[in-house]
Amino acid sequence: TFESPTVAALAYAIDRAGGEYQPIPKAAEGEYYSMSSAQKRQYIISRRDELGVVYNIPVALKPRGHVDLARGRECFRALIQRHEILRTGFHMLDGEAVQKIHPEVDCGIATEQRAGLHDADLKQLLAEFTQPFDLERAPLIRLKVVYCEDVCVLLFDVHHMVSEGMTMYILLAEFKE
């Protein structure tokens, strides 16, 4: 049974346990790094089967006001530079699934002009934007700005190898900030 079923009970148990905080040590610098078990599984499945966009995480945002494209590009570049996982490609090297962190990656923002856009069109727009990723080619995230008369839409697409729901929330919050 779970001995500390509430947050308060869990906090009390942690306080009683004592001990000292020990951070996870940073990996030694290298050209390639091992993948986590979850990454290996997803990578092997992706290589074996043609999955298309099954592991993509697409998001559409409608910001208020004008989007400064130059500032957006700089923000997107800084976001990718800040987070190593967004500069990571996944490879098979001598039969071993590995990841490689690139010092720099091309992270352009696509743009498109549309005559009109209704909320019902967003789903179709996002479906058109969401494309398979080549897992070897970082970044495994892309961004597009669609301008429609007085409205614009930001489309994000990221592969699950480098993100999941909470991570995507953090990335979007950092981008908005």
Short mmCIF file of C-alpha atoms in Angstrom, two decimals:
data_model
loop_
_atom_site.label_atom_id
_atom_site.label_comp_id
_atom_site.label_asym_id
_atom_site.label_seq_id
_atom_site.Cartn_x
_atom_site.Cartn_y
_atom_site.Cartn_z
CA THR A 1 0.00 0.00 0.00
CA PHE A 2 1.01 3.59 -0.45
CA GLU A 3 2.16 4.81 2.96
CA SER A 4 1.99 8.56 2.22
CA PRO A 5 -1.20 9.12 0.19
CA THR A 6 -1.32 12.93 0.48
CA VAL A 7 1.12 15.70 -0.39
CA ALA A 8 1.42 16.63 3.29
CA ALA A 9 2.16 13.03 4.30
CA LEU A 10 4.68 12.68 1.48
CA ALA A 11 6.43 15.94 2.51
CA TYR A 12 6.58 14.69 6.11
CA ALA A 13 8.06 11.36 4.98
CA ILE A 14 10.70 13.14 2.90
CA ASP A 15 11.63 15.41 5.83
CA ARG A 16 11.94 12.36 8.13
CA ALA A 17 14.10 10.48 5.64
CA GLY A 18 16.78 13.15 5.80
CA GLY A 19 19.71 12.66 3.48
CA GLU A 20 21.47 15.10 1.29
CA TYR A 21 20.53 16.32 -2.17
CA GLN A 22 22.78 14.78 -4.79
CA PRO A 23 22.40 16.12 -8.31
CA ILE A 24 22.62 13.82 -11.29
CA PRO A 25 26.17 14.16 -12.62
CA LYS A 26 26.62 15.72 -16.04
CA ALA A 27 27.65 13.28 -18.77
CA ALA A 28 31.22 13.50 -20.02
CA GLU A 29 31.61 15.43 -23.29
CA GLY A 30 31.43 13.17 -26.33
CA GLU A 31 30.42 13.06 -29.95
CA TYR A 32 27.56 10.61 -29.26
CA TYR A 33 25.50 9.73 -26.21
CA SER A 34 23.40 6.71 -25.30
CA MET A 35 19.65 7.01 -25.65
CA SER A 36 17.25 6.43 -22.79
CA SER A 37 15.23 3.20 -22.90
CA ALA A 38 12.13 5.13 -24.03
CA GLN A 39 14.09 6.88 -26.79
CA LYS A 40 15.57 3.57 -28.00
CA ARG A 41 12.13 1.98 -28.16
CA GLN A 42 10.64 4.88 -30.09
CA TYR A 43 13.65 5.10 -32.41
CA ILE A 44 13.62 1.38 -33.24
CA ILE A 45 9.85 1.41 -33.86
CA SER A 46 10.23 4.50 -36.06
CA ARG A 47 12.99 2.87 -38.12
CA ARG A 48 11.11 -0.41 -38.48
CA ASP A 49 7.71 0.97 -39.38
CA GLU A 50 6.75 3.93 -41.52
CA LEU A 51 4.85 5.83 -38.81
CA GLY A 52 4.38 9.16 -40.55
CA VAL A 53 3.26 11.71 -37.97
CA VAL A 54 2.14 9.36 -35.18
CA TYR A 55 4.79 10.74 -32.79
CA ASN A 56 4.39 14.40 -33.77
CA ILE A 57 3.03 16.95 -31.30
CA PRO A 58 1.41 19.73 -33.37
CA VAL A 59 0.10 22.94 -31.80
CA ALA A 60 -1.64 25.99 -33.29
CA LEU A 61 -1.68 29.34 -31.49
CA LYS A 62 -3.52 32.53 -32.41
CA PRO A 63 -1.60 35.37 -30.72
CA ARG A 64 -3.20 38.76 -30.27
CA GLY A 65 -1.79 41.58 -32.35
CA HIS A 66 1.02 41.59 -34.90
CA VAL A 67 3.79 38.97 -34.83
CA ASP A 68 7.24 40.46 -35.38
CA LEU A 69 8.77 37.78 -37.61
CA ALA A 70 12.39 38.90 -37.08
CA ARG A 71 11.92 38.81 -33.31
CA GLY A 72 10.13 35.45 -33.58
CA ARG A 73 13.03 33.99 -35.56
CA GLU A 74 15.53 35.21 -32.97
CA CYS A 75 13.41 33.81 -30.14
CA PHE A 76 13.05 30.45 -31.89
CA ARG A 77 16.82 30.32 -32.54
CA ALA A 78 17.56 31.16 -28.88
CA LEU A 79 15.09 28.51 -27.67
CA ILE A 80 16.79 25.84 -29.79
CA GLN A 81 20.24 27.01 -28.70
CA ARG A 82 19.21 26.93 -25.03
CA HIS A 83 17.83 23.37 -25.06
CA GLU A 84 20.32 20.71 -26.22
CA ILE A 85 17.54 18.20 -26.90
CA LEU A 86 16.23 20.48 -29.66
CA ARG A 87 19.65 20.27 -31.34
CA THR A 88 19.76 16.49 -31.05
CA GLY A 89 19.63 13.96 -33.88
CA PHE A 90 19.19 10.21 -33.44
CA HIS A 91 21.36 7.68 -35.26
CA MET A 92 22.32 4.03 -35.52
CA LEU A 93 26.10 3.69 -35.05
CA ASP A 94 27.69 0.24 -35.21
CA GLY A 95 24.38 -1.36 -34.27
CA GLU A 96 23.89 0.99 -31.30
CA ALA A 97 21.11 3.58 -31.10
CA VAL A 98 22.78 6.88 -30.15
CA GLN A 99 22.03 10.57 -30.03
CA LYS A 100 24.21 13.43 -31.22
CA ILE A 101 23.91 16.99 -29.94
CA HIS A 102 24.76 19.49 -32.66
CA PRO A 103 26.36 22.80 -31.66
CA GLU A 104 24.21 24.70 -34.19
CA VAL A 105 21.20 23.75 -36.31
CA ASP A 106 19.21 25.51 -39.02
CA CYS A 107 15.96 26.64 -37.43
CA GLY A 108 14.18 28.80 -39.93
CA ILE A 109 10.54 29.78 -39.63
CA ALA A 110 8.32 29.14 -42.62
CA THR A 111 5.71 31.76 -43.51
CA GLU A 112 2.53 31.72 -45.55
CA GLN A 113 -0.05 34.29 -46.57
CA ARG A 114 -3.71 33.19 -46.77
CA ALA A 115 -6.74 35.12 -47.93
CA GLY A 116 -8.94 34.16 -45.01
CA LEU A 117 -8.96 31.82 -42.08
CA HIS A 118 -11.80 30.66 -39.90
CA ASP A 119 -11.49 28.60 -36.72
CA ALA A 120 -12.82 25.59 -38.64
CA ASP A 121 -9.82 25.91 -41.00
CA LEU A 122 -7.27 25.61 -38.17
CA LYS A 123 -7.53 21.83 -37.98
CA GLN A 124 -6.88 21.50 -41.73
CA LEU A 125 -4.05 24.05 -41.59
CA LEU A 126 -2.38 22.14 -38.76
CA ALA A 127 -2.84 18.80 -40.59
CA GLU A 128 -1.17 20.24 -43.71
CA PHE A 129 1.72 21.61 -41.64
CA THR A 130 2.36 18.40 -39.67
CA GLN A 131 4.91 16.34 -41.60
CA PRO A 132 7.18 13.40 -40.70
CA PHE A 133 10.58 14.23 -39.24
CA ASP A 134 13.90 12.68 -40.25
CA LEU A 135 15.15 11.65 -36.80
CA GLU A 136 18.77 12.07 -37.84
CA ARG A 137 18.33 15.74 -38.78
CA ALA A 138 17.99 18.19 -35.92
CA PRO A 139 16.01 20.14 -35.00
CA LEU A 140 13.00 17.90 -34.49
CA ILE A 141 10.85 20.99 -34.06
CA ARG A 142 9.49 23.36 -36.67
CA LEU A 143 7.54 26.60 -36.67
CA LYS A 144 5.40 28.34 -39.26
CA VAL A 145 3.62 31.69 -39.18
CA VAL A 146 0.47 31.95 -41.28
CA TYR A 147 -0.76 35.47 -41.94
CA CYS A 148 -4.46 35.90 -42.74
CA GLU A 149 -5.71 39.46 -43.19
CA ASP A 150 -5.71 40.87 -39.63
CA VAL A 151 -5.00 37.53 -37.91
CA CYS A 152 -1.95 35.33 -37.72
CA VAL A 153 -1.49 31.75 -36.57
CA LEU A 154 1.67 30.21 -35.13
CA LEU A 155 2.06 26.53 -35.95
CA PHE A 156 4.48 24.41 -33.93
CA ASP A 157 5.33 20.78 -34.62
CA VAL A 158 7.74 18.80 -32.46
CA HIS A 159 8.66 15.11 -32.44
CA HIS A 160 7.98 13.09 -29.30
CA MET A 161 11.64 11.95 -29.27
CA VAL A 162 12.55 15.41 -27.95
CA SER A 163 9.38 16.48 -26.17
CA GLU A 164 6.17 15.41 -24.47
CA GLY A 165 3.18 17.30 -23.14
CA MET A 166 4.84 19.04 -20.18
CA THR A 167 7.99 19.84 -22.13
CA MET A 168 5.92 21.31 -24.95
CA TYR A 169 4.08 23.46 -22.41
CA ILE A 170 7.44 24.75 -21.09
CA LEU A 171 8.79 25.42 -24.60
CA LEU A 172 5.67 27.34 -25.59
CA ALA A 173 5.76 29.35 -22.35
CA GLU A 174 9.42 30.25 -22.99
CA PHE A 175 8.64 31.21 -26.58
CA LYS A 176 5.74 33.43 -25.50
CA GLU A 177 7.88 35.04 -22.81
#
